[in-house]
Coordinates of C-alpha atoms in Angstrom, one line a residue:
Chain A
V95 CA -110.4 44.6 -70.9
Y96 CA -109.6 42.6 -74.0
G97 CA -106.0 43.5 -73.7
R98 CA -103.5 42.1 -76.2
I99 CA -105.3 39.9 -78.7
S100 CA -102.8 37.4 -79.8
R101 CA -104.3 33.9 -80.1
G102 CA -102.7 31.3 -78.0
S103 CA -100.3 33.4 -76.0
E104 CA -102.4 34.2 -72.9
L105 CA -101.3 31.4 -70.7
R106 CA -99.8 33.7 -68.1
S107 CA -103.2 35.0 -67.2
G108 CA -104.5 31.6 -66.2
G109 CA -105.8 30.1 -69.3
D110 CA -106.7 26.6 -70.4
S111 CA -104.7 24.1 -72.4
R112 CA -105.7 25.8 -75.6
G113 CA -104.1 29.0 -74.4
T114 CA -107.1 31.2 -74.1
S115 CA -107.2 33.3 -71.0
N116 CA -110.1 33.0 -68.6
V117 CA -110.8 36.7 -69.0
L118 CA -110.9 36.6 -72.8
K119 CA -113.1 33.4 -72.5
A120 CA -115.6 35.2 -70.3
F121 CA -115.9 37.9 -72.9
D122 CA -116.6 35.5 -75.8
F123 CA -113.1 35.3 -77.3
P124 CA -113.3 32.6 -80.0
D125 CA -111.6 29.3 -79.4
P126 CA -108.1 29.6 -80.9
M127 CA -108.4 26.0 -82.3
L128 CA -111.5 26.7 -84.3
S129 CA -112.2 28.9 -87.3
S130 CA -114.6 31.7 -86.4
E131 CA -116.2 34.4 -88.4
G132 CA -116.5 36.6 -85.3
R133 CA -117.1 36.8 -81.7
E134 CA -120.4 35.7 -80.3
V135 CA -122.0 38.3 -78.1
T136 CA -123.2 37.2 -74.7
V137 CA -124.1 38.7 -71.3
N138 CA -123.5 36.5 -68.3
S139 CA -122.8 36.7 -64.6
Q140 CA -119.2 35.7 -64.9
Q141 CA -118.5 38.9 -66.9
Q142 CA -120.2 41.0 -64.3
L143 CA -118.4 39.3 -61.5
F144 CA -115.1 40.0 -63.2
V145 CA -116.0 43.6 -63.6
L146 CA -117.2 44.0 -60.0
N147 CA -114.7 41.9 -58.1
S148 CA -111.5 41.0 -60.0
A149 CA -108.1 42.0 -58.9
F150 CA -107.5 43.2 -62.4
M151 CA -110.3 45.8 -62.3
H152 CA -109.3 46.8 -58.7
D153 CA -105.7 47.4 -59.8
Q154 CA -106.6 49.4 -62.9
A155 CA -108.9 51.6 -60.8
A156 CA -106.2 52.1 -58.2
A157 CA -103.7 53.1 -60.9
L158 CA -106.2 55.6 -62.4
A159 CA -106.9 57.1 -59.1
A160 CA -103.2 57.5 -58.3
N161 CA -102.8 59.2 -61.7
L162 CA -105.4 61.8 -60.8
R163 CA -103.9 62.5 -57.3
N164 CA -102.9 66.1 -58.4
E165 CA -106.2 67.1 -60.0
D166 CA -107.8 69.8 -57.9
G167 CA -111.4 69.2 -56.8
N168 CA -113.9 66.5 -57.6
A169 CA -115.2 68.0 -60.9
A170 CA -111.6 68.0 -62.2
K171 CA -111.0 64.5 -61.1
I172 CA -114.2 63.3 -62.8
R173 CA -113.2 65.1 -66.0
G174 CA -109.8 63.5 -65.8
L175 CA -111.3 60.1 -65.3
Y176 CA -113.6 60.5 -68.4
R177 CA -110.7 61.6 -70.5
K178 CA -108.5 58.8 -69.5
V179 CA -111.1 56.0 -69.6
L180 CA -113.5 57.1 -72.3
A181 CA -111.4 59.7 -74.1
R182 CA -114.2 62.3 -73.9
D183 CA -115.6 64.9 -71.4
P184 CA -118.6 64.0 -69.2
S185 CA -122.0 65.5 -70.0
A186 CA -123.5 67.7 -67.4
K187 CA -125.7 64.8 -66.2
E188 CA -122.8 62.5 -66.0
L189 CA -120.8 65.0 -64.1
D190 CA -123.7 65.3 -61.7
I191 CA -123.9 61.5 -61.2
G192 CA -120.2 61.4 -60.5
L193 CA -120.2 64.3 -58.1
S194 CA -123.0 62.7 -56.1
Y195 CA -121.0 59.6 -55.9
L196 CA -117.8 61.3 -54.8
A197 CA -119.7 63.2 -52.0
D198 CA -119.5 59.9 -50.2
G199 CA -117.1 57.7 -52.1
T200 CA -113.5 57.5 -53.4
V201 CA -112.1 58.3 -56.8
Q202 CA -110.8 54.8 -57.1
Q203 CA -114.3 53.4 -56.6
Y204 CA -115.7 55.7 -59.2
A205 CA -112.8 54.9 -61.6
Q206 CA -114.0 51.3 -61.4
V207 CA -117.6 52.4 -62.2
L208 CA -116.4 54.1 -65.4
L209 CA -114.3 51.0 -66.3
S210 CA -117.4 49.0 -66.0
T211 CA -119.6 50.9 -68.4
N212 CA -120.6 49.3 -71.7
E213 CA -118.9 52.2 -73.4
E214 CA -115.6 51.2 -71.9
I215 CA -115.9 47.4 -71.8
F216 CA -117.1 47.1 -75.3
L217 CA -114.9 49.9 -76.9
P218 CA -115.1 49.1 -80.6
Chain B
M23 CA -149.6 64.6 -62.3
I24 CA -149.0 61.6 -60.2
L25 CA -151.5 59.4 -62.1
G26 CA -150.2 60.3 -65.5
T27 CA -146.5 59.9 -64.8
S28 CA -144.3 57.0 -64.2
R29 CA -142.5 56.7 -61.0
R30 CA -139.2 57.4 -62.6
E31 CA -140.4 60.5 -64.4
M32 CA -141.9 61.8 -61.2
I33 CA -138.7 61.2 -59.2
Q34 CA -136.7 62.9 -61.9
S35 CA -139.0 65.9 -62.0
L36 CA -138.7 66.2 -58.2
F37 CA -135.0 65.7 -57.7
G38 CA -133.4 66.3 -61.1
G39 CA -131.0 64.0 -62.8
A40 CA -129.1 62.7 -59.8
G41 CA -132.4 61.9 -58.1
T42 CA -132.8 58.8 -60.1
M43 CA -129.7 57.3 -58.5
A44 CA -130.3 58.5 -55.0
V45 CA -133.9 57.4 -54.8
S46 CA -133.4 54.1 -56.5
T47 CA -130.8 53.4 -53.8
M48 CA -133.4 54.1 -51.2
F49 CA -136.0 51.8 -52.8
G50 CA -133.6 48.9 -53.4
W51 CA -133.0 48.5 -57.1
P52 CA -133.5 50.8 -60.1
D53 CA -136.9 50.0 -61.5
R54 CA -135.9 49.1 -65.0
A55 CA -133.4 46.6 -63.9
R56 CA -135.7 45.3 -61.3
A57 CA -138.1 43.8 -63.8
A58 CA -137.2 40.1 -63.9
P59 CA -136.9 38.6 -67.4
L60 CA -140.3 36.9 -67.7
G61 CA -141.1 33.9 -69.7
R62 CA -141.8 34.9 -73.3
Y63 CA -143.8 31.8 -74.3
A64 CA -147.2 33.1 -75.4
G65 CA -148.7 30.0 -76.9
P66 CA -151.4 27.8 -75.3
A67 CA -150.3 25.7 -72.2
T68 CA -150.0 22.0 -72.8
P69 CA -151.1 19.7 -70.0
G70 CA -147.4 19.4 -69.0
K71 CA -146.7 20.6 -65.4
A72 CA -142.9 20.3 -65.3
K73 CA -140.9 23.4 -64.3
H74 CA -137.3 22.4 -64.4
V75 CA -134.9 20.2 -66.4
I76 CA -131.7 18.5 -65.2
S77 CA -129.7 17.2 -68.2
L78 CA -127.2 14.5 -67.4
F79 CA -124.9 14.5 -70.5
L80 CA -122.4 11.7 -71.1
Y81 CA -119.9 13.1 -73.7
G82 CA -118.7 10.7 -76.2
G83 CA -121.8 8.5 -76.5
P84 CA -122.6 5.8 -74.0
S85 CA -123.2 2.3 -75.4
Q86 CA -126.8 1.1 -75.5
V87 CA -126.1 -2.6 -75.8
D88 CA -124.0 -2.5 -72.6
T89 CA -126.5 -0.6 -70.5
F90 CA -130.2 -0.5 -71.3
D91 CA -130.7 -2.4 -74.5
P92 CA -129.9 -6.1 -74.1
K93 CA -129.1 -8.0 -77.3
P94 CA -128.6 -11.7 -76.8
A95 CA -128.2 -12.2 -80.6
L96 CA -124.8 -10.6 -80.3
L97 CA -123.5 -13.6 -78.5
R98 CA -125.1 -16.1 -81.0
H99 CA -123.6 -14.2 -83.9
Q100 CA -120.4 -13.2 -82.2
G101 CA -117.7 -12.1 -84.6
Q102 CA -120.0 -12.1 -87.7
R103 CA -120.8 -9.1 -89.8
P104 CA -124.5 -8.2 -89.6
G105 CA -125.0 -8.2 -93.4
Q106 CA -128.8 -8.3 -93.1
V107 CA -129.1 -5.0 -91.3
E108 CA -130.2 -2.4 -93.8
G109 CA -128.2 0.7 -94.1
F110 CA -125.3 -0.7 -92.0
R111 CA -122.4 1.6 -92.0
T112 CA -119.8 2.6 -89.4
E113 CA -117.4 5.6 -89.3
R114 CA -114.2 3.7 -88.7
E115 CA -113.1 0.3 -89.6
T116 CA -115.0 -2.2 -87.5
G117 CA -115.0 -5.9 -87.0
G118 CA -117.7 -8.5 -86.1
L119 CA -120.5 -8.3 -83.7
L120 CA -119.2 -7.9 -80.1
P121 CA -121.4 -9.2 -77.3
T122 CA -121.6 -7.2 -74.1
P123 CA -119.3 -8.4 -71.3
F124 CA -122.0 -7.6 -68.8
S125 CA -125.1 -9.6 -67.9
F126 CA -128.6 -8.1 -67.9
K127 CA -131.1 -8.5 -65.1
R128 CA -134.8 -7.8 -64.9
C129 CA -135.3 -4.9 -62.5
G130 CA -138.2 -3.4 -60.5
A131 CA -141.9 -4.1 -60.8
S132 CA -141.7 -3.2 -64.5
G133 CA -139.1 -6.0 -65.1
I134 CA -137.1 -3.9 -67.6
E135 CA -133.7 -5.5 -68.2
V136 CA -130.7 -3.4 -67.2
S137 CA -127.0 -4.2 -67.3
E138 CA -125.2 -5.3 -64.1
I139 CA -122.7 -2.5 -64.6
I140 CA -125.4 0.1 -63.6
P141 CA -127.2 -1.7 -60.7
Q142 CA -128.3 1.6 -59.0
L143 CA -130.1 2.8 -62.1
G144 CA -131.6 -0.6 -62.3
S145 CA -133.0 -0.1 -58.7
V146 CA -134.8 3.1 -59.8
I147 CA -136.0 1.7 -63.1
D148 CA -139.6 2.0 -62.2
D149 CA -139.1 5.8 -62.2
L150 CA -137.2 5.8 -65.5
C151 CA -138.7 6.1 -69.0
V152 CA -136.2 4.3 -71.2
I153 CA -136.3 5.2 -74.9
R154 CA -134.5 2.4 -76.8
S155 CA -135.3 3.8 -80.2
M156 CA -133.5 7.2 -80.2
Y157 CA -131.8 8.3 -83.4
T158 CA -130.1 11.4 -84.6
F159 CA -128.4 12.5 -87.8
N160 CA -124.7 12.8 -87.5
P161 CA -122.0 10.3 -86.4
T162 CA -119.3 12.9 -85.4
H163 CA -119.0 14.5 -81.9
T164 CA -119.2 18.2 -82.6
P165 CA -122.2 18.2 -84.9
G166 CA -123.8 15.3 -82.9
L167 CA -123.4 17.3 -79.7
S168 CA -124.9 20.3 -81.4
L169 CA -127.9 18.3 -82.6
Y170 CA -128.4 16.9 -79.2
H171 CA -128.5 20.4 -77.6
T172 CA -129.7 22.7 -80.3
G173 CA -131.5 20.4 -82.8
T174 CA -129.2 21.4 -85.6
V175 CA -125.6 20.8 -86.7
L176 CA -125.2 24.6 -87.3
L177 CA -123.0 26.1 -84.6
N178 CA -125.0 29.3 -84.2
R179 CA -128.4 28.2 -82.8
P180 CA -129.7 28.5 -79.2
S181 CA -129.5 25.4 -77.0
I182 CA -132.5 23.8 -75.4
G183 CA -131.5 25.3 -72.1
S184 CA -131.6 28.8 -73.6
W185 CA -134.9 28.2 -75.3
I186 CA -136.4 27.0 -72.0
S187 CA -134.9 30.0 -70.1
Y188 CA -136.3 32.3 -72.8
G189 CA -139.7 30.6 -72.9
L190 CA -140.3 30.1 -69.1
G191 CA -138.2 32.9 -67.6
T192 CA -136.8 32.8 -64.1
E193 CA -138.2 31.6 -60.8
N194 CA -135.3 33.0 -58.8
E195 CA -134.0 36.4 -59.6
N196 CA -130.8 35.8 -57.6
L197 CA -129.6 32.9 -59.7
P198 CA -129.0 32.3 -63.4
T199 CA -132.0 30.6 -65.1
F200 CA -129.7 28.2 -67.0
V201 CA -126.6 26.7 -65.3
A202 CA -124.1 24.3 -66.9
L203 CA -121.7 22.3 -64.7
D204 CA -118.7 20.5 -66.1
P205 CA -115.3 19.8 -64.7
G206 CA -113.5 20.7 -68.0
K207 CA -114.0 22.6 -71.1
L208 CA -117.6 23.1 -72.3
S209 CA -118.6 22.9 -75.9
G210 CA -120.4 26.1 -77.1
S211 CA -123.5 24.4 -78.3
I212 CA -124.5 23.4 -74.7
I213 CA -124.8 26.9 -73.4
R214 CA -125.2 29.0 -76.5
S215 CA -128.1 31.5 -76.6
G216 CA -127.4 32.2 -80.3
F217 CA -130.0 34.8 -81.6
L218 CA -132.0 34.7 -78.4
P219 CA -131.5 37.6 -76.0
A220 CA -128.0 37.4 -74.5
E221 CA -129.0 36.8 -70.9
H222 CA -130.4 33.3 -71.8
Q223 CA -126.9 32.0 -72.3
G224 CA -126.0 29.2 -69.8
A225 CA -123.8 30.2 -66.9
F226 CA -120.9 27.7 -66.9
F227 CA -119.2 26.7 -63.7
S228 CA -116.7 23.9 -62.9
D229 CA -118.0 21.2 -60.6
S230 CA -114.5 20.0 -60.0
E231 CA -114.5 22.6 -57.2
I232 CA -117.0 22.4 -54.3
E233 CA -116.3 25.7 -52.6
P234 CA -118.4 28.4 -54.2
K235 CA -115.6 30.9 -54.0
K236 CA -113.3 28.6 -56.0
M237 CA -116.0 27.3 -58.4
I238 CA -117.1 30.8 -59.4
P239 CA -114.2 33.1 -60.2
N240 CA -114.4 36.6 -58.7
L241 CA -117.5 35.7 -56.6
R242 CA -116.4 37.9 -53.7
N243 CA -114.9 41.4 -53.6
Q244 CA -111.8 41.5 -51.3
W245 CA -111.7 45.3 -51.0
L246 CA -115.3 46.7 -50.9
D247 CA -118.2 45.9 -48.7
S248 CA -121.6 45.2 -50.2
Q249 CA -123.0 48.6 -49.4
T250 CA -120.1 50.4 -51.2
Q251 CA -120.6 48.0 -54.1
R252 CA -124.3 48.8 -54.2
R253 CA -123.5 52.5 -54.5
Q254 CA -121.0 51.8 -57.3
L255 CA -123.7 49.8 -59.0
D256 CA -126.3 52.4 -58.7
A257 CA -124.0 55.0 -60.3
L258 CA -123.1 52.5 -63.0
Q259 CA -126.8 51.8 -63.7
A260 CA -127.6 55.5 -63.8
L261 CA -124.8 56.0 -66.3
S262 CA -126.0 53.1 -68.4
R263 CA -129.6 54.3 -68.4
N264 CA -128.5 57.7 -69.3
Y265 CA -126.5 56.3 -72.2
S266 CA -129.4 54.2 -73.3
E267 CA -131.6 57.3 -73.4
S268 CA -129.2 59.0 -75.7
F269 CA -129.1 56.2 -78.3
G270 CA -132.3 54.4 -77.7
E271 CA -133.4 50.9 -76.5
D272 CA -130.8 48.2 -76.9
D273 CA -131.4 44.6 -76.0
Y274 CA -127.7 44.1 -75.3
L275 CA -127.4 47.1 -73.0
N276 CA -130.6 46.2 -71.3
A277 CA -129.4 42.7 -70.7
R278 CA -126.3 44.0 -69.2
I279 CA -128.2 46.3 -66.8
R280 CA -130.3 43.4 -65.7
S281 CA -127.3 41.1 -65.5
F282 CA -125.5 43.5 -63.1
E283 CA -128.5 43.4 -60.8
S284 CA -128.7 39.6 -60.8
T285 CA -125.0 39.3 -60.5
Y286 CA -124.9 41.6 -57.4
R287 CA -127.5 39.4 -55.8
L288 CA -125.8 36.2 -57.0
Q289 CA -122.8 37.1 -54.8
A290 CA -124.7 36.4 -51.7
A291 CA -127.1 33.8 -53.0
A292 CA -124.3 31.6 -54.6
M293 CA -122.5 31.3 -51.3
D294 CA -125.5 29.3 -50.1
A295 CA -127.0 27.7 -53.3
F296 CA -123.7 26.5 -54.8
D297 CA -122.3 25.0 -51.6
I298 CA -123.0 21.3 -51.4
R299 CA -121.1 21.1 -48.2
K300 CA -124.3 22.3 -46.6
E301 CA -125.9 19.0 -47.4
P302 CA -126.2 16.4 -44.6
E303 CA -123.5 13.8 -44.6
A304 CA -126.0 11.0 -45.5
I305 CA -127.0 12.8 -48.7
R306 CA -123.3 13.4 -49.7
V307 CA -122.7 9.7 -49.2
A308 CA -125.7 8.7 -51.2
Y309 CA -124.5 10.7 -54.3
G310 CA -121.0 9.4 -53.8
A311 CA -117.7 11.1 -54.5
G312 CA -116.3 12.8 -57.6
T313 CA -117.3 15.7 -59.9
F314 CA -120.3 14.1 -61.4
A315 CA -121.8 13.3 -58.0
N316 CA -121.1 16.9 -56.9
G317 CA -122.7 18.1 -60.1
C318 CA -125.8 16.0 -59.6
L319 CA -126.2 17.1 -56.0
L320 CA -125.6 20.8 -56.9
A321 CA -128.1 20.4 -59.7
R322 CA -130.7 19.4 -57.2
R323 CA -129.9 22.3 -54.9
L324 CA -130.2 24.7 -57.8
V325 CA -133.5 23.3 -59.1
E326 CA -134.9 23.4 -55.6
R327 CA -134.1 27.2 -55.7
G328 CA -135.8 27.7 -58.9
V329 CA -133.1 27.4 -61.6
R330 CA -134.8 26.3 -64.8
F331 CA -132.3 24.2 -66.6
V332 CA -129.1 22.6 -65.2
H333 CA -126.7 20.7 -67.4
V334 CA -124.3 18.3 -65.7
G335 CA -121.6 17.0 -68.1
L336 CA -119.5 13.9 -67.7
G337 CA -116.8 13.0 -70.2
G338 CA -115.1 9.8 -71.1
W339 CA -117.7 7.7 -73.0
D340 CA -116.0 7.7 -76.4
T341 CA -114.9 4.1 -75.9
H342 CA -113.3 3.1 -79.3
K343 CA -111.3 0.5 -77.4
D344 CA -111.2 -1.2 -74.0
L345 CA -114.9 -0.8 -73.4
E346 CA -115.2 -3.3 -70.6
Q347 CA -112.3 -1.9 -68.5
N348 CA -113.5 1.6 -69.2
Y349 CA -117.0 0.9 -68.1
R350 CA -115.9 -0.9 -65.0
E351 CA -113.9 2.2 -64.0
R352 CA -116.4 4.8 -65.1
C353 CA -119.9 3.4 -64.6
P354 CA -120.1 3.0 -60.8
A355 CA -119.7 6.7 -60.0
M356 CA -122.1 7.7 -62.8
D357 CA -124.6 5.0 -61.8
Q358 CA -124.6 6.0 -58.2
A359 CA -124.9 9.7 -58.6
A360 CA -127.6 9.6 -61.3
A361 CA -129.7 7.1 -59.3
A362 CA -129.2 9.1 -56.1
L363 CA -130.5 12.2 -57.9
V364 CA -133.7 10.5 -59.1
R365 CA -134.3 9.1 -55.6
D366 CA -133.5 12.4 -53.8
L367 CA -135.8 14.4 -56.1
K368 CA -138.5 11.9 -55.6
Q369 CA -138.2 12.0 -51.8
R370 CA -138.5 15.7 -51.8
G371 CA -141.5 15.7 -54.1
L372 CA -139.4 17.5 -56.7
L373 CA -139.4 14.7 -59.3
E374 CA -143.0 15.6 -60.5
E375 CA -141.9 19.0 -61.5
T376 CA -138.4 18.2 -62.7
V377 CA -137.5 16.4 -65.9
V378 CA -134.2 14.4 -65.6
V379 CA -132.8 13.4 -69.0
W380 CA -129.8 11.1 -69.5
G381 CA -127.9 10.4 -72.7
G382 CA -125.0 11.2 -75.0
E383 CA -124.7 12.7 -78.5
F384 CA -125.2 9.2 -80.0
G385 CA -124.8 5.5 -79.1
R386 CA -122.3 3.0 -80.1
T387 CA -122.0 0.2 -82.7
P388 CA -122.8 -3.4 -81.8
V389 CA -119.8 -4.4 -83.9
S390 CA -116.3 -4.1 -82.5
E391 CA -113.7 -1.5 -83.1
S392 CA -110.0 -2.2 -82.2
G393 CA -111.2 -5.7 -81.0
N394 CA -112.7 -4.6 -77.7
G395 CA -114.3 -1.2 -78.3
R396 CA -117.3 0.2 -80.2
D397 CA -117.6 3.0 -82.9
H398 CA -120.1 5.9 -83.0
N399 CA -123.7 5.1 -83.8
P400 CA -126.4 7.7 -84.3
Y401 CA -128.8 5.3 -86.0
G402 CA -130.2 3.8 -82.8
F403 CA -129.4 4.3 -79.1
T404 CA -130.9 4.7 -75.7
M405 CA -131.7 7.7 -73.5
W406 CA -133.9 7.8 -70.4
L407 CA -136.0 10.4 -68.8
A408 CA -137.4 10.6 -65.3
G409 CA -140.0 12.8 -63.6
G410 CA -141.8 15.8 -65.0
G411 CA -144.7 13.7 -66.2
F412 CA -142.6 11.1 -68.1
R413 CA -143.9 7.5 -67.6
G414 CA -141.6 5.6 -65.2
G415 CA -141.0 1.9 -65.7
L416 CA -141.5 2.1 -69.4
A417 CA -139.2 0.7 -72.1
Y418 CA -140.2 2.5 -75.3
G419 CA -139.3 1.6 -78.8
M420 CA -136.9 -1.0 -80.2
T421 CA -133.7 -1.4 -82.1
D422 CA -133.1 -4.3 -84.6
E423 CA -131.9 -7.6 -83.2
F424 CA -128.3 -6.4 -82.8
G425 CA -129.1 -2.9 -81.5
F426 CA -127.7 -1.1 -84.4
Q427 CA -130.7 0.9 -85.7
A428 CA -133.9 2.1 -84.2
V429 CA -136.7 0.2 -86.0
K430 CA -139.9 0.5 -83.9
K431 CA -141.5 3.6 -82.5
R432 CA -138.5 5.6 -83.5
V433 CA -137.8 8.9 -81.6
S434 CA -135.6 11.5 -83.2
I435 CA -133.8 14.1 -81.2
H436 CA -136.4 16.7 -82.4
D437 CA -139.2 14.4 -81.2
L438 CA -137.5 14.3 -77.9
H439 CA -137.1 18.1 -77.7
A440 CA -140.8 18.5 -78.7
T441 CA -141.8 16.1 -76.0
M442 CA -139.6 17.7 -73.3
L443 CA -141.1 21.1 -74.1
Y444 CA -144.6 19.6 -74.0
A445 CA -143.8 18.2 -70.5
L446 CA -142.9 21.8 -69.5
G447 CA -146.2 23.1 -70.7
V448 CA -144.9 24.5 -74.0
D449 CA -146.1 23.7 -77.5
H450 CA -142.9 23.3 -79.5
T451 CA -144.5 24.8 -82.6
R452 CA -145.4 27.9 -80.7
L453 CA -142.1 28.7 -79.0
M454 CA -140.6 30.9 -81.6
Y455 CA -138.2 33.7 -82.1
R456 CA -138.0 36.0 -85.1
Y457 CA -134.5 36.3 -86.5
A458 CA -133.0 37.1 -89.9
G459 CA -136.4 37.5 -91.4
R460 CA -138.1 34.3 -90.2
D461 CA -139.4 32.6 -87.1
F462 CA -137.1 30.0 -85.6
R463 CA -138.0 27.1 -83.2
L464 CA -135.9 24.7 -81.2
T465 CA -137.4 21.9 -83.4
D466 CA -137.3 24.1 -86.5
V467 CA -139.7 22.4 -88.9
Y468 CA -139.4 19.0 -87.3
G469 CA -140.6 17.2 -84.1
E470 CA -143.6 15.1 -83.1
V471 CA -144.6 15.0 -79.4
V472 CA -144.4 11.4 -78.2
K473 CA -147.5 11.3 -76.0
E474 CA -147.1 7.6 -75.2
I475 CA -144.1 8.3 -73.0
L476 CA -145.9 10.8 -70.9
S477 CA -148.3 9.8 -68.2

């Protein structure tokens, strides 16, 4: 989600006059005009709205799903998603949760779920 | 088995891992996330009965001698330097004493003198508790602003809104407890939760938009219906809880689990709560036009729905020059909206439980800057409060004869914070948070409750 971190060059993604993008701002990116020892850590509704509803998240999920088009079967698709998103395999329980979801949902929707996990959003 | 087991354990034992998700969907929300953040204040309740705060904040520092603190001596000594005022010092180069271009008039039954430039506030003066002896400790905007909102110049402490959110908790699980409205960029001190749990940070929205969908980015999902989204969320929460079980309790992860639930509900609730177009025409007209009017009206709608603390910001009060022209342009909209808010809250019976506080990070000098402006002045300035148990029709404290320094019944920013918490039922010495090896308070080691300004 953080994308490219170059201070003051994010105007294209709809930033303010100081050049910080709205997405970075929502996730506590420090003001480029001030010195800052680090990022403050907050949890707010704007972050969750971004994760749930933004075009960015929708597009990334769609791209992931398209990428996994040729994987055969739901278990393989879930494994593929975990490798691409979290760079690891799912645990048995995680696979279970994913399979229950896919019984009545799409790979794209589940890709968005994985993109929304703390593990992904706050990748160190 | 049933008596000795939590609902979640029972469900898991019956259905296995995936059961958590499926059954929580059936019941509404997952149980852990369902628990609303409760108020954490555990000290004794003060007699204060207020439940909400609306903070009208005028960035830049409004001038006391042109609004609520008449100083006829300025005219008598026009152009002179006030040599006899002890500790007289200004930040920039200043000239002689500058009388106000506005006349003052006694208002209401209380007869408090108010400037002609804010006649609407004059008309509700019997509901305002005017403190003419405010002082704070820093003459520069950023630290001054931080003092006003957090009680310290250090830029890492929680704001008063976060403390109140933390202390009193939420009354409406569908909306944030602490909302900040401002048309532009918001300074961090205003909404910062600092070391308090992350969910007490203020939710910042721009009141330059009045359509909820435009005001709140990403409020609606264009592709998925709410049922599908609910399923996504249930899966996400199940993954998060699973994750949390593997590495233990974490405040931050817990806050995010709760935040997802409140955000899910916010999507529907905000379409109504944040839409001032649902107000009758007469009310819209009473508040007037412009972002501050919209912000004040929205603040009332939010408080009515249980939001604890609403900050409404209005910039443009840093009048180093051209004060008169600036005030003639700027005061009418501020005056109308602030007065309408007080009247509206009163009519709805909400004023008793809502503290309205009005002010800026400091006041301005009685001496001129650039000929027709005024410099920063933290040594003495005016703020007012209304409702929430504050005594209306009271002018409290005094500045010296020129309005430079608070001299009688002085009220520091910490005293004000202590008194606001007292009005909310909270003893400021008992609302604490342990961090970095000691207990912290909004007022730190300072603050005296000013009981004379409470009824």
